[in-house]
């Protein structure tokens, strides 16, 4: 099999907040049709890494490449246009609008209709139908007319995923998609991710804590710790490696005293 | 169990349109360390913030040392004897370490004996006394945040993930310090994801998921029962052991 | 070795980064230098520079309260100008009562009268600030849009009440004799009152810095700017702090009003909202919430206004807007943006 | 048909629909229903301010952006037309050129301000527009050679729009069919078209996107919308419509000066209209502008009589003097922000 060029690459990707290096020279390539799980303890820089790829944060140094194009300097919507989709860890929706309208807005963006000033929004039946189709996929069609703020937490998580699916991106980034979902709702999302993965056409990045989820879905695991990429490879092997055990469980050999930083205040990156 | 210092009964908390705590029942006995385990987004931090009055519960009751504290203001809860070490450490980076400590002594001045005990517990506090706190490393900031919580005698200290983002050696130092603190008869409610740290400090343990407590018992019981661990670890920890 | 590889990494700020944070300090001297080059004549330049500093420092007095209130409470008070007007009217009323002292040739009596007028206006505007915070601002904490609307409403009401109390006409009042006239430095004539304004402004700036750096209240304010929640968790009632700071900001606006009124020797109910244009420009240039930025911004605006009033009087106000545009292109958040912890 | 004209955005309250119909009929037949110069003038002002308030609502209510430069754009439109009429003479060509020029300048300026200050906090925009608008007002009064300074410009409009021009002899329902009537209907229909156009814009895909941006700009970016451009486009659009409203005013009152177009007081009037009417509803602008202009015109007379009636009492006559009208409005404004954040329209709709 010919080796296809990776869809998404990060090269020496680095960001600092004041003196704190939150993501430190992370180089990694993601290939088409694969699902990569990104794991690491809290504060390891996973969400920050996501923010650097989807553009919410700009890299201090290093590059992000999508299909051979350097997108490091592009903004969030530009990257979104080029096919990077993201579902957020903390549910991030349009709370006063209806469920249908939330998804319809995504479809509308996808159809490049946002600057259509003079037609009626409710006359674009095809956009509405597409939105309803996606809602049906995540079993939210019954709640389509409700305002988002009236939805239970689990349904909001589903909507979060639905909005990314509606974008039909090449690269899908899930940041803990099942967090806060009740046990019976989780399979809906996992099935969806599995289906997307079976497309073989997409590249999926998944931040997840639940090992059973990772085992059942991931082709590959990369481990971040303190902003650095410390392990990369087959799920089973990576989890056994000493460095990962150390990262999670903290049974490391003695090391020296930490040096104080000499720079200004540290800002908490928010997703 | 003996004397209950803090009790949450059926606490519900909404953040904006979101329903985060969905009926938390939790008891923290006087003395020792109680650990609250749970994975990301389970509601652990929200529980601490609700106790502290930073979110106001929409339902349920919180009793502390014989008085009902839900609905009271944060300063009042603080003055009732609860200290708080938040997840982001909440240090004032523009102020020096010393100024941070001065403000933490709400009564106006620091007890010199306590201060020297703290400086012994966390040597960097003495070393960097006159430096802006923003220039400290993550571990040192965490030490400062804990030091602020104990500069005055408190009945209960809430600590939110002190191991987060810290190097192993620093985590060990922090664990040792908390163990010493435990000997001073202060009650600690510790939120952790690092099971190693939780195990070595905790007396009692509660596990949260989806805004509820799904297990409560002693740490010894949990540490001994591998089936129970297996069942709960998936919820509480990032990795199976 | 393996464990050191995954330690959190921390690096020091490079010299270039440090220079960047110090660069705004050079702006005022640079502007003064440019002014000298454009004006050419040393005596004229000196006169204009002192006038610019005086104007800048008076604006600083008014703007400092606004910016600290924003930094600490995240409240933008579009009604701040009302306190300037009220302060001026109260001050002038007191000066009119003390006509015997203000017209006396005795310097001490002149200054005492001005001092009492300032004291009275600060007391009144501080008191109104208390009511304003409680009644107008408190219900809309955390909601910028409503704050803008409601404080604007407060401004309208306050201006109208000034009309009701003091009548619709402008009030004229001459400065006391000891603050009239000019001092001659070589060939440059410098108005005494401007020197007085510079002195008051500098004393205030130094005093304010002292309070913020070295007192417990100051520590609390600085801590509250960064993380109000943690201040509460340490047991302090931050709402009291808010009220105190809001009152202080209002009183400073009142002081600024008296100073500005004496400078113009004429006051109207609208003087506050007129001067607010420059106050906003200064606050934006400095970075919302920053005292130091506000100080530099005020000096820049004062100097530029006076140089331009000499060089091209019709576009003086427009030039300050251009200055604001220039600064924002360089630093979109202003010179010293205040970083919140959350 | 009506549904199409309203772009599917129905009043959603019987009472509201009734009130709106009443206003529409009142304005459409104003010359016949309320004869007299003063009432016709009031009706024309209502038309113009409905457009002005509606264009402001596009910004405040739908985009969630507070601007204090709306009167600046209003003024630019008025001055554009006024300058063209006074320099080119009273012709329709002058009106078209002046209106187009003023609108283009307003749009360009809005584009510059938007791109420059909408990138950062929304609060910046409020402060920046306040500063720019004030500087502009000062500039206009300084450049008296061009603008007539504080005195403003007085000029003639085409004869066909003046009272001397008779369309037909005799009267219909006792009303002379002259150029003034024609001018009123020019204002009325322009206003109607502009309002319906705005209603279409807020119900277009673009309008929906604005709401999304207002609700959660962060997420709007993440699904591919360039937030700055949406906010800026809304600002430009709102400025252009405000300029057109300014042109209508310039034609109607045959005078343009700082006090009638650029003053902060008018800015506050617009704010009051939109907030009291109901932000983010468009119909709120209709209700707000109508109530406000009627009150301004007739309530002040009432206040004058109240002042006389209370002459003997202390303080009260001072408070009810017609000049103190803004005092009461200011209080009403504060109270409505607190207690009726959805304005009259929101109230009517929640009653059902």
mmCIF file of C-alpha atoms in Angstrom, chain A residues 104 108 113 116 118-130, chain D residues 204-205:
data_model
loop_
_atom_site.group_PDB
_atom_site.id
_atom_site.type_symbol
_atom_site.label_atom_id
_atom_site.label_comp_id
_atom_site.label_asym_id
_atom_site.label_seq_id
_atom_site.Cartn_x
_atom_site.Cartn_y
_atom_site.Cartn_z
ATOM 1 C CA UNK A 104 -28.994 24.904 10.867
ATOM 2 C CA UNK A 108 -25.661 27.401 6.646
ATOM 3 C CA UNK A 113 -24.813 31.266 3.049
ATOM 4 C CA UNK A 116 -26.968 36.091 2.195
ATOM 5 C CA UNK A 118 -31.869 39.317 1.179
ATOM 6 C CA UNK A 119 -33.403 35.876 1.068
ATOM 7 C CA UNK A 120 -35.481 34.516 3.897
ATOM 8 C CA UNK A 121 -33.645 32.144 6.161
ATOM 9 C CA UNK A 122 -36.681 29.878 6.444
ATOM 10 C CA UNK A 123 -36.926 29.587 2.661
ATOM 11 C CA UNK A 124 -33.784 27.451 2.402
ATOM 12 C CA UNK A 125 -35.512 24.132 2.867
ATOM 13 C CA UNK A 126 -32.421 22.138 1.904
ATOM 14 C CA UNK A 127 -30.451 23.604 4.820
ATOM 15 C CA UNK A 128 -33.229 22.844 7.256
ATOM 16 C CA UNK A 129 -33.585 19.311 5.979
ATOM 17 C CA UNK A 130 -29.883 18.672 6.273
ATOM 18 C CA UNK D 204 -32.212 36.433 6.302
ATOM 19 C CA UNK D 205 -29.459 33.873 6.794
#
